[in-house]
PDB file of C-alpha atoms in Angstrom:
ATOM      1  CA  MET A   1      27.650   4.305  36.256  1.00 39.00           C
ATOM      2  CA  ARG A   2      27.560   3.084  32.836  1.00 37.00           C
ATOM      3  CA  ARG A   3      27.790   5.816  30.432  1.00 38.00           C
ATOM      4  CA  HIS A   4      25.872   5.653  27.249  1.00 37.00           C
ATOM      5  CA  GLN A   5      25.725   8.323  24.440  1.00 34.00           C
ATOM      6  CA  VAL A   6      22.083   8.644  23.779  1.00 33.00           C
ATOM      7  CA  ALA A   7      20.993  14.076  24.025  1.00 34.00           C
ATOM      8  CA  ARG A   8      24.275  38.141  29.795  1.00 31.00           C
ATOM      9  CA  TYR A   9      25.074  39.523  26.893  1.00 32.00           C
ATOM     10  CA  ALA A  10      22.713  42.493  26.617  1.00 38.00           C
ATOM     11  CA  GLY A  11      23.573  43.974  23.216  1.00 43.00           C
ATOM     12  CA  PRO A  12      22.568  41.142  20.751  1.00 40.00           C
ATOM     13  CA  ALA A  13      19.814  40.076  23.154  1.00 38.00           C
ATOM     14  CA  LEU A  14      18.259  43.476  22.805  1.00 38.00           C
ATOM     15  CA  LEU A  15      18.848  43.517  19.154  1.00 39.00           C
ATOM     16  CA  ALA A  16      16.932  40.248  18.848  1.00 41.00           C
ATOM     17  CA  ALA A  17      14.106  41.385  20.836  1.00 40.00           C
ATOM     18  CA  ALA A  18      13.817  44.546  18.972  1.00 40.00           C
ATOM     19  CA  THR A  19      14.054  43.014  15.651  1.00 38.00           C
ATOM     20  CA  ILE A  20      11.302  40.451  16.483  1.00 38.00           C
ATOM     21  CA  LEU A  21       8.969  43.234  17.201  1.00 40.00           C
ATOM     22  CA  ILE A  22       9.767  44.845  13.840  1.00 35.00           C
ATOM     23  CA  ALA A  23       9.323  41.442  12.031  1.00 41.00           C
ATOM     24  CA  ALA A  24       5.779  41.185  13.679  1.00 41.00           C
ATOM     25  CA  CYS A  25       4.868  44.440  11.863  1.00 38.00           C
ATOM     26  CA  ALA A  26       6.810  44.465   8.676  1.00 38.00           C
ATOM     27  CA  GLY A  27       6.899  40.661   7.908  1.00 42.00           C
ATOM     28  CA  PRO A  28       9.545  37.890   8.204  1.00 43.00           C
ATOM     29  CA  LYS A  29      11.924  39.450   5.678  1.00 50.00           C
ATOM     30  CA  ALA A  30      12.589  42.388   7.992  1.00 68.00           C
ATOM     31  CA  PHE A  31      14.189  40.192  10.639  1.00 85.00           C
ATOM     32  CA  ASN A  32      18.083  40.429  10.685  1.00 92.00           C
ATOM     33  CA  TYR A  33      19.180  36.832  11.222  1.00 93.00           C
ATOM     34  CA  GLY A  34      22.877  37.645  10.707  1.00 93.00           C
ATOM     35  CA  ASN A  35      25.340  35.471   9.036  1.00 94.00           C
ATOM     36  CA  ALA A  36      28.270  33.244   9.563  1.00 94.00           C
ATOM     37  CA  ASP A  37      30.771  35.990   9.792  1.00 95.00           C
ATOM     38  CA  THR A  38      29.104  38.346  12.120  1.00 95.00           C
ATOM     39  CA  GLY A  39      27.136  35.648  13.966  1.00 97.00           C
ATOM     40  CA  PHE A  40      23.470  34.433  13.599  1.00 97.00           C
ATOM     41  CA  ILE A  41      20.753  36.006  15.571  1.00 96.00           C
ATOM     42  CA  LEU A  42      18.064  33.173  16.341  1.00 97.00           C
ATOM     43  CA  ALA A  43      14.502  33.690  17.194  1.00 97.00           C
ATOM     44  CA  TYR A  44      11.275  31.747  16.502  1.00 97.00           C
ATOM     45  CA  ARG A  45       9.100  33.676  14.107  1.00 95.00           C
ATOM     46  CA  ALA A  46       5.834  33.173  12.214  1.00 95.00           C
ATOM     47  CA  THR A  47       3.167  35.118  10.703  1.00 95.00           C
ATOM     48  CA  LYS A  48      -0.248  35.590  12.360  1.00 95.00           C
ATOM     49  CA  GLY A  49      -2.418  32.556  11.603  1.00 96.00           C
ATOM     50  CA  GLN A  50       0.393  30.487  10.188  1.00 97.00           C
ATOM     51  CA  THR A  51       0.118  26.823  11.145  1.00 97.00           C
ATOM     52  CA  LEU A  52       2.830  24.197  11.601  1.00 97.00           C
ATOM     53  CA  LYS A  53       2.178  20.388  11.978  1.00 97.00           C
ATOM     54  CA  TYR A  54       4.529  18.221  13.884  1.00 97.00           C
ATOM     55  CA  GLN A  55       4.733  14.580  14.684  1.00 97.00           C
ATOM     56  CA  MET A  56       6.710  13.278  17.805  1.00 96.00           C
ATOM     57  CA  VAL A  57       7.764   9.634  18.603  1.00 96.00           C
ATOM     58  CA  ASN A  58       8.857   8.743  22.120  1.00 94.00           C
ATOM     59  CA  GLU A  59      10.307   5.232  22.675  1.00 96.00           C
ATOM     60  CA  THR A  60      11.167   4.147  26.267  1.00 95.00           C
ATOM     61  CA  ARG A  61      12.800   0.988  27.793  1.00 95.00           C
ATOM     62  CA  MET A  62      12.971   0.503  31.554  1.00 93.00           C
ATOM     63  CA  THR A  63      14.548  -2.344  33.158  1.00 93.00           C
ATOM     64  CA  GLN A  64      14.570  -2.991  36.993  1.00 89.00           C
ATOM     65  CA  GLU A  65      15.869  -5.794  39.115  1.00 85.00           C
ATOM     66  CA  MET A  66      13.522  -6.992  41.977  1.00 77.00           C
ATOM     67  CA  MET A  67      14.119  -9.914  44.327  1.00 73.00           C
ATOM     68  CA  GLY A  68      16.750 -11.269  41.957  1.00 75.00           C
ATOM     69  CA  GLN A  69      14.494 -11.075  38.781  1.00 82.00           C
ATOM     70  CA  GLU A  70      14.844  -8.542  35.975  1.00 86.00           C
ATOM     71  CA  MET A  71      11.765  -6.937  34.690  1.00 90.00           C
ATOM     72  CA  GLU A  72      11.368  -4.861  31.651  1.00 93.00           C
ATOM     73  CA  VAL A  73       8.740  -2.389  30.272  1.00 92.00           C
ATOM     74  CA  THR A  74       8.806  -0.927  26.794  1.00 94.00           C
ATOM     75  CA  SER A  75       6.505   1.785  25.568  1.00 92.00           C
ATOM     76  CA  SER A  76       6.049   3.829  22.534  1.00 94.00           C
ATOM     77  CA  GLN A  77       4.096   7.121  22.285  1.00 91.00           C
ATOM     78  CA  ASN A  78       3.059   8.625  18.921  1.00 94.00           C
ATOM     79  CA  MET A  79       1.752  12.116  19.130  1.00 93.00           C
ATOM     80  CA  GLY A  80       0.921  14.763  16.506  1.00 95.00           C
ATOM     81  CA  TRP A  81      -0.170  18.412  16.978  1.00 96.00           C
ATOM     82  CA  THR A  82      -0.808  21.471  14.876  1.00 97.00           C
ATOM     83  CA  LEU A  83       0.522  24.831  15.949  1.00 96.00           C
ATOM     84  CA  ARG A  84      -1.314  28.098  15.033  1.00 97.00           C
ATOM     85  CA  PHE A  85       0.540  31.355  15.706  1.00 97.00           C
ATOM     86  CA  LEU A  86      -1.754  33.715  17.382  1.00 97.00           C
ATOM     87  CA  GLY A  87       0.565  36.602  17.410  1.00 96.00           C
ATOM     88  CA  VAL A  88       2.976  38.616  19.675  1.00 95.00           C
ATOM     89  CA  SER A  89       1.843  39.699  23.142  1.00 95.00           C
ATOM     90  CA  PRO A  90       2.252  43.173  24.466  1.00 94.00           C
ATOM     91  CA  GLU A  91       5.310  41.879  26.476  1.00 94.00           C
ATOM     92  CA  GLY A  92       6.904  40.667  23.228  1.00 95.00           C
ATOM     93  CA  ASN A  93       6.197  36.932  23.865  1.00 97.00           C
ATOM     94  CA  LEU A  94       5.006  34.564  21.210  1.00 97.00           C
ATOM     95  CA  ARG A  95       1.430  32.964  21.602  1.00 97.00           C
ATOM     96  CA  TRP A  96       0.747  29.554  19.996  1.00 97.00           C
ATOM     97  CA  GLN A  97      -2.380  27.454  20.020  1.00 97.00           C
ATOM     98  CA  ILE A  98      -1.664  23.765  19.919  1.00 97.00           C
ATOM     99  CA  THR A  99      -4.317  21.451  18.611  1.00 97.00           C
ATOM    100  CA  PHE A 100      -3.798  17.746  19.084  1.00 96.00           C
ATOM    101  CA  ASP A 101      -4.107  15.557  15.970  1.00 96.00           C
ATOM    102  CA  GLN A 102      -3.028  12.193  17.502  1.00 94.00           C
ATOM    103  CA  MET A 103      -2.088  10.510  20.759  1.00 91.00           C
ATOM    104  CA  ILE A 104      -1.491   6.642  20.763  1.00 92.00           C
ATOM    105  CA  SER A 105       0.575   4.919  23.341  1.00 89.00           C
ATOM    106  CA  THR A 106       1.432   1.109  23.157  1.00 91.00           C
ATOM    107  CA  GLY A 107       3.689  -0.968  25.417  1.00 90.00           C
ATOM    108  CA  LYS A 108       4.593  -4.253  26.915  1.00 91.00           C
ATOM    109  CA  GLY A 109       5.380  -5.135  30.637  1.00 85.00           C
ATOM    110  CA  PRO A 110       5.282  -7.928  33.227  1.00 83.00           C
ATOM    111  CA  GLN A 111       1.470  -7.532  33.381  1.00 79.00           C
ATOM    112  CA  GLY A 112       1.102  -7.879  29.589  1.00 84.00           C
ATOM    113  CA  ASP A 113       0.512  -5.513  26.690  1.00 88.00           C
ATOM    114  CA  PHE A 114      -1.378  -2.258  26.911  1.00 84.00           C
ATOM    115  CA  SER A 115      -2.461   0.382  24.571  1.00 85.00           C
ATOM    116  CA  VAL A 116      -4.198   3.897  24.826  1.00 85.00           C
ATOM    117  CA  ASP A 117      -5.842   5.715  21.816  1.00 85.00           C
ATOM    118  CA  GLY A 118      -6.370   9.075  22.987  1.00 86.00           C
ATOM    119  CA  LYS A 119      -9.020   9.997  20.325  1.00 91.00           C
ATOM    120  CA  GLU A 120     -11.024  11.976  22.897  1.00 92.00           C
ATOM    121  CA  LEU A 121      -8.082  14.454  22.832  1.00 92.00           C
ATOM    122  CA  VAL A 122      -8.084  14.809  18.970  1.00 95.00           C
ATOM    123  CA  GLY A 123      -9.125  18.234  17.852  1.00 96.00           C
ATOM    124  CA  LYS A 124      -8.838  19.737  21.507  1.00 95.00           C
ATOM    125  CA  SER A 125      -6.654  22.873  21.975  1.00 96.00           C
ATOM    126  CA  ALA A 126      -4.638  24.633  24.502  1.00 96.00           C
ATOM    127  CA  GLU A 127      -2.231  27.729  24.482  1.00 96.00           C
ATOM    128  CA  LEU A 128       1.449  28.009  25.051  1.00 96.00           C
ATOM    129  CA  VAL A 129       3.382  31.259  25.491  1.00 97.00           C
ATOM    130  CA  THR A 130       7.086  31.394  24.784  1.00 96.00           C
ATOM    131  CA  VAL A 131       9.774  33.962  24.610  1.00 96.00           C
ATOM    132  CA  PRO A 132      11.370  34.360  21.134  1.00 96.00           C
ATOM    133  CA  GLN A 133      14.137  32.067  21.960  1.00 96.00           C
ATOM    134  CA  GLY A 134      11.783  29.203  22.929  1.00 95.00           C
ATOM    135  CA  LYS A 135      11.445  29.174  26.697  1.00 94.00           C
ATOM    136  CA  VAL A 136       7.818  28.464  27.890  1.00 94.00           C
ATOM    137  CA  VAL A 137       6.517  31.215  30.230  1.00 94.00           C
ATOM    138  CA  ALA A 138       2.864  30.240  30.364  1.00 94.00           C
ATOM    139  CA  ARG A 139       0.589  27.195  29.656  1.00 94.00           C
ATOM    140  CA  ILE A 140      -3.132  28.008  29.242  1.00 95.00           C
ATOM    141  CA  GLY A 141      -6.096  25.601  29.084  1.00 95.00           C
ATOM    142  CA  PHE A 142      -4.205  22.307  29.753  1.00 91.00           C
ATOM    143  CA  ASP A 143      -6.402  21.550  32.846  1.00 90.00           C
ATOM    144  CA  LYS A 144      -9.513  21.690  30.512  1.00 92.00           C
ATOM    145  CA  LEU A 145      -8.187  18.868  28.177  1.00 91.00           C
ATOM    146  CA  PRO A 146      -9.589  15.353  28.459  1.00 88.00           C
ATOM    147  CA  LYS A 147      -7.803  13.185  31.071  1.00 83.00           C
ATOM    148  CA  LEU A 148      -5.894  10.311  29.775  1.00 77.00           C
ATOM    149  CA  SER A 149      -4.178   7.555  31.669  1.00 70.00           C
ATOM    150  CA  VAL A 150      -1.421   4.840  30.795  1.00 66.00           C
ATOM    151  CA  MET A 151      -1.099   1.801  33.090  1.00 60.00           C
ATOM    152  CA  GLY A 152      -3.247   3.525  35.716  1.00 61.00           C
ATOM    153  CA  GLN A 153      -1.178   6.708  35.767  1.00 66.00           C
ATOM    154  CA  GLU A 154      -2.560  10.037  34.403  1.00 70.00           C
ATOM    155  CA  VAL A 155      -0.878  11.536  31.548  1.00 73.00           C
ATOM    156  CA  ASP A 156       0.304  14.992  32.461  1.00 76.00           C
ATOM    157  CA  LEU A 157       0.183  16.949  29.127  1.00 82.00           C
ATOM    158  CA  ALA A 158       1.196  20.182  30.742  1.00 80.00           C
ATOM    159  CA  LYS A 159       4.266  18.492  32.120  1.00 80.00           C
ATOM    160  CA  GLN A 160       5.067  17.156  28.647  1.00 81.00           C
ATOM    161  CA  PHE A 161       5.042  20.669  27.270  1.00 86.00           C
ATOM    162  CA  ARG A 162       6.980  22.420  29.937  1.00 85.00           C
ATOM    163  CA  GLU A 163       9.682  22.426  27.299  1.00 85.00           C
ATOM    164  CA  PHE A 164       8.113  23.112  24.012  1.00 86.00           C
ATOM    165  CA  LEU A 165      10.598  24.452  21.517  1.00 93.00           C
ATOM    166  CA  SER A 166      14.416  23.866  21.425  1.00 95.00           C
ATOM    167  CA  GLN A 167      16.239  26.629  23.263  1.00 95.00           C
ATOM    168  CA  LEU A 168      17.903  29.228  21.204  1.00 97.00           C
ATOM    169  CA  PRO A 169      20.736  31.661  22.401  1.00 96.00           C
ATOM    170  CA  THR A 170      20.209  35.157  23.665  1.00 94.00           C
ATOM    171  CA  LYS A 171      23.211  36.421  21.914  1.00 95.00           C
ATOM    172  CA  ALA A 172      24.629  36.220  18.300  1.00 96.00           C
ATOM    173  CA  VAL A 173      26.464  32.929  17.739  1.00 97.00           C
ATOM    174  CA  LYS A 174      29.027  31.725  15.151  1.00 97.00           C
ATOM    175  CA  ILE A 175      29.738  28.059  14.146  1.00 97.00           C
ATOM    176  CA  GLY A 176      31.324  26.455  17.251  1.00 97.00           C
ATOM    177  CA  ASP A 177      29.878  28.760  19.824  1.00 98.00           C
ATOM    178  CA  THR A 178      28.113  27.308  22.774  1.00 97.00           C
ATOM    179  CA  TRP A 179      25.431  28.274  25.168  1.00 97.00           C
ATOM    180  CA  GLU A 180      23.931  26.663  28.285  1.00 95.00           C
ATOM    181  CA  GLU A 181      20.547  26.166  29.953  1.00 93.00           C
ATOM    182  CA  ALA A 182      20.180  24.970  33.520  1.00 92.00           C
ATOM    183  CA  ARG A 183      16.865  24.126  34.978  1.00 88.00           C
ATOM    184  CA  THR A 184      14.982  22.510  37.935  1.00 89.00           C
ATOM    185  CA  ASP A 185      11.519  20.946  37.561  1.00 85.00           C
ATOM    186  CA  THR A 186       9.356  19.098  40.160  1.00 84.00           C
ATOM    187  CA  VAL A 187       7.498  16.224  38.682  1.00 80.00           C
ATOM    188  CA  LYS A 188       4.842  13.824  40.141  1.00 76.00           C
ATOM    189  CA  GLN A 189       5.258  10.280  38.984  1.00 74.00           C
ATOM    190  CA  GLY A 190       3.744   7.103  40.199  1.00 68.00           C
ATOM    191  CA  GLY A 191       3.076   8.460  43.732  1.00 74.00           C
ATOM    192  CA  LEU A 192       6.441  10.104  43.894  1.00 80.00           C
ATOM    193  CA  ASP A 193       7.384  13.838  44.052  1.00 84.00           C
ATOM    194  CA  LEU A 194      10.694  14.162  42.121  1.00 87.00           C
ATOM    195  CA  LEU A 195      13.033  16.926  41.784  1.00 89.00           C
ATOM    196  CA  VAL A 196      14.857  16.995  38.420  1.00 91.00           C
ATOM    197  CA  SER A 197      17.919  19.171  37.977  1.00 93.00           C
ATOM    198  CA  SER A 198      19.475  19.415  34.597  1.00 93.00           C
ATOM    199  CA  ARG A 199      22.140  21.321  32.665  1.00 95.00           C
ATOM    200  CA  THR A 200      22.413  21.307  28.859  1.00 96.00           C
ATOM    201  CA  THR A 201      25.079  22.570  26.645  1.00 97.00           C
ATOM    202  CA  TYR A 202      24.233  23.692  23.087  1.00 97.00           C
ATOM    203  CA  THR A 203      26.698  23.828  20.265  1.00 98.00           C
ATOM    204  CA  LEU A 204      26.203  25.574  16.970  1.00 98.00           C
ATOM    205  CA  ALA A 205      27.732  22.824  14.820  1.00 98.00           C
ATOM    206  CA  GLU A 206      27.187  23.737  11.129  1.00 97.00           C
ATOM    207  CA  GLN A 207      25.091  25.024   8.424  1.00 97.00           C
ATOM    208  CA  VAL A 208      23.012  22.356   6.304  1.00 97.00           C
ATOM    209  CA  THR A 209      20.194  22.209   3.817  1.00 96.00           C
ATOM    210  CA  HIS A 210      17.198  20.419   4.824  1.00 95.00           C
ATOM    211  CA  GLY A 211      14.048  20.070   2.755  1.00 91.00           C
ATOM    212  CA  GLY A 212      15.220  22.988   0.590  1.00 93.00           C
ATOM    213  CA  LYS A 213      15.788  25.341   3.594  1.00 95.00           C
ATOM    214  CA  GLU A 214      18.973  26.809   4.784  1.00 95.00           C
ATOM    215  CA  CYS A 215      19.340  25.471   8.398  1.00 97.00           C
ATOM    216  CA  LEU A 216      21.729  25.475  11.397  1.00 98.00           C
ATOM    217  CA  LYS A 217      22.341  22.154  13.080  1.00 98.00           C
ATOM    218  CA  VAL A 218      22.778  22.571  16.921  1.00 98.00           C
ATOM    219  CA  LYS A 219      24.216  19.692  18.858  1.00 98.00           C
ATOM    220  CA  THR A 220      23.008  19.161  22.425  1.00 97.00           C
ATOM    221  CA  GLN A 221      24.625  17.389  25.323  1.00 97.00           C
ATOM    222  CA  GLY A 222      23.469  17.393  28.963  1.00 95.00           C
ATOM    223  CA  SER A 223      23.402  15.753  32.415  1.00 96.00           C
ATOM    224  CA  PHE A 224      20.654  15.649  34.907  1.00 94.00           C
ATOM    225  CA  THR A 225      19.866  14.216  38.482  1.00 95.00           C
ATOM    226  CA  VAL A 226      16.605  12.909  39.717  1.00 92.00           C
ATOM    227  CA  GLY A 227      15.630  12.600  43.531  1.00 90.00           C
ATOM    228  CA  GLY A 228      12.523  12.342  45.623  1.00 89.00           C
ATOM    229  CA  GLN A 229      10.249  10.240  47.728  1.00 87.00           C
ATOM    230  CA  GLY A 230       6.585   9.062  48.028  1.00 84.00           C
ATOM    231  CA  SER A 231       4.599   6.110  48.637  1.00 80.00           C
ATOM    232  CA  GLN A 232       2.988   3.296  46.563  1.00 76.00           C
ATOM    233  CA  MET A 233       0.599   0.464  47.835  1.00 73.00           C
ATOM    234  CA  GLY A 234       1.518   1.164  51.474  1.00 75.00           C
ATOM    235  CA  ALA A 235       5.277   1.265  51.105  1.00 81.00           C
ATOM    236  CA  ASN A 236       7.523   4.236  51.325  1.00 88.00           C
ATOM    237  CA  ILE A 237       9.904   4.778  48.448  1.00 87.00           C
ATOM    238  CA  SER A 238      12.823   7.106  47.912  1.00 89.00           C
ATOM    239  CA  PHE A 239      14.493   7.312  44.584  1.00 90.00           C
ATOM    240  CA  GLU A 240      17.962   8.706  43.355  1.00 92.00           C
ATOM    241  CA  GLY A 241      19.275   8.730  39.863  1.00 93.00           C
ATOM    242  CA  GLU A 242      21.336  10.458  37.366  1.00 95.00           C
ATOM    243  CA  GLY A 243      21.730  10.486  33.661  1.00 95.00           C
ATOM    244  CA  GLU A 244      23.081  11.884  30.310  1.00 96.00           C
ATOM    245  CA  GLU A 245      21.202  13.077  27.210  1.00 96.00           C
ATOM    246  CA  ASN A 246      22.644  13.819  23.693  1.00 97.00           C
ATOM    247  CA  GLY A 247      21.108  14.841  20.510  1.00 97.00           C
ATOM    248  CA  HIS A 248      20.670  17.666  17.855  1.00 98.00           C
ATOM    249  CA  PHE A 249      18.078  19.889  16.344  1.00 97.00           C
ATOM    250  CA  LEU A 250      17.716  21.632  13.023  1.00 98.00           C
ATOM    251  CA  PHE A 251      16.566  25.312  12.907  1.00 98.00           C
ATOM    252  CA  ALA A 252      15.530  27.094   9.729  1.00 97.00           C
ATOM    253  CA  TYR A 253      17.009  30.331  10.634  1.00 97.00           C
ATOM    254  CA  LYS A 254      15.622  32.393   7.835  1.00 95.00           C
ATOM    255  CA  GLU A 255      12.023  31.381   8.598  1.00 95.00           C
ATOM    256  CA  GLY A 256      12.455  31.062  12.338  1.00 96.00           C
ATOM    257  CA  THR A 257      11.207  27.592  12.257  1.00 97.00           C
ATOM    258  CA  LEU A 258      12.174  24.255  14.174  1.00 97.00           C
ATOM    259  CA  LEU A 259      12.306  21.492  11.589  1.00 97.00           C
ATOM    260  CA  GLU A 260      13.672  18.455  13.562  1.00 97.00           C
ATOM    261  CA  VAL A 261      14.810  17.247  16.875  1.00 97.00           C
ATOM    262  CA  ALA A 262      16.494  13.969  17.926  1.00 97.00           C
ATOM    263  CA  SER A 263      17.777  13.040  21.350  1.00 97.00           C
ATOM    264  CA  GLU A 264      18.708   9.910  23.423  1.00 97.00           C
ATOM    265  CA  ARG A 265      18.624   9.765  27.248  1.00 96.00           C
ATOM    266  CA  LEU A 266      19.899   7.279  29.610  1.00 96.00           C
ATOM    267  CA  MET A 267      18.993   7.349  33.378  1.00 96.00           C
ATOM    268  CA  GLU A 268      20.380   4.850  36.089  1.00 95.00           C
ATOM    269  CA  GLY A 269      18.878   5.014  39.595  1.00 92.00           C
ATOM    270  CA  THR A 270      17.898   3.144  42.627  1.00 91.00           C
ATOM    271  CA  ALA A 271      14.573   2.936  44.407  1.00 88.00           C
ATOM    272  CA  SER A 272      14.783   2.133  48.131  1.00 89.00           C
ATOM    273  CA  VAL A 273      11.562   0.645  49.581  1.00 88.00           C
ATOM    274  CA  SER A 274      10.608   0.227  53.092  1.00 86.00           C
ATOM    275  CA  GLY A 275       7.186  -1.080  54.496  1.00 76.00           C
ATOM    276  CA  PRO A 276       5.906  -4.559  54.501  1.00 76.00           C
ATOM    277  CA  VAL A 277       9.094  -5.498  52.661  1.00 77.00           C
ATOM    278  CA  ASP A 278      12.350  -3.706  52.561  1.00 82.00           C
ATOM    279  CA  MET A 279      14.359  -3.890  49.230  1.00 86.00           C
ATOM    280  CA  THR A 280      16.498  -1.969  46.998  1.00 88.00           C
ATOM    281  CA  ILE A 281      15.615  -1.781  43.256  1.00 89.00           C
ATOM    282  CA  PRO A 282      18.241  -0.772  40.838  1.00 93.00           C
ATOM    283  CA  MET A 283      16.731   0.300  37.484  1.00 92.00           C
ATOM    284  CA  THR A 284      17.714   1.842  33.981  1.00 95.00           C
ATOM    285  CA  GLN A 285      15.804   3.859  31.681  1.00 95.00           C
ATOM    286  CA  GLU A 286      16.418   4.503  27.999  1.00 96.00           C
ATOM    287  CA  VAL A 287      14.463   7.115  26.048  1.00 96.00           C
ATOM    288  CA  ARG A 288      14.808   7.935  22.458  1.00 97.00           C
ATOM    289  CA  THR A 289      12.673  10.866  21.152  1.00 96.00           C
ATOM    290  CA  SER A 290      12.369  12.287  17.644  1.00 97.00           C
ATOM    291  CA  LEU A 291      10.327  15.297  16.423  1.00 96.00           C
ATOM    292  CA  ARG A 292       9.808  16.461  12.812  1.00 97.00           C
ATOM    293  CA  LEU A 293       7.882  19.232  11.037  1.00 97.00           C
ATOM    294  CA  LEU A 294       5.478  17.514   8.489  1.00 96.00           C
ATOM    295  CA  LYS A 295       4.151  20.725   6.821  1.00 89.00           C
TER     296      LYS A 295
END
């Protein structure tokens, strides 16, 4: 496979959880975020009613070879949303209202150009619940959002937000320390039921200043496998693939705010088709994603 660079330690974990509850009552300055010598204690934080406006751009290029001919599909998704912090739940989780400001997709493929302006989504809201280190534990109200489709396929917004905030460590970390996240997701795409297994290593790389804020830069490096089967237009299809992802994110540790994310992902796989015509279709997908806090 062609490689391409593209993105239980109870003590500190309990300390971080306890401190986040104190911060909820006494304000952000009460949070003990540590320092470079003792280790940084990282957690997402906000004051009740605080809003954060983000912009995300996703650029995808997929090529596949079918019956001796190479086909290419490129697409770009531009999405903006505003987060409003609703407060801390009794369990200590963070509740976020997400309101969509923009959702535009454009692309080009063998069947021509396409575009989707999701203006019916603008102003609509749902709720996400996360632990202080970022993992999503609940998605509420996404099933009530307007339905959007791109090239005949429904856009699953709940799926897009199964990972909402970059994952922070549950222990105190110093520059050079690493932590890992392993996860398995089931995804429906184009008539296929896919199982995605991934493992990501995070490395606390350095302290930097960004937009006048003291930040920590975290590098990410991961690998994943994809497999599954389904049917399209009367043909049975099975798919196997694997890939790599590399990137970074910037975290304003004193404020508890995510400022920027950038990642590049490469996947190579093969679809085996049986039915009216038997064939094997190799394909490659490259995805570049960027997220930034506007205000």
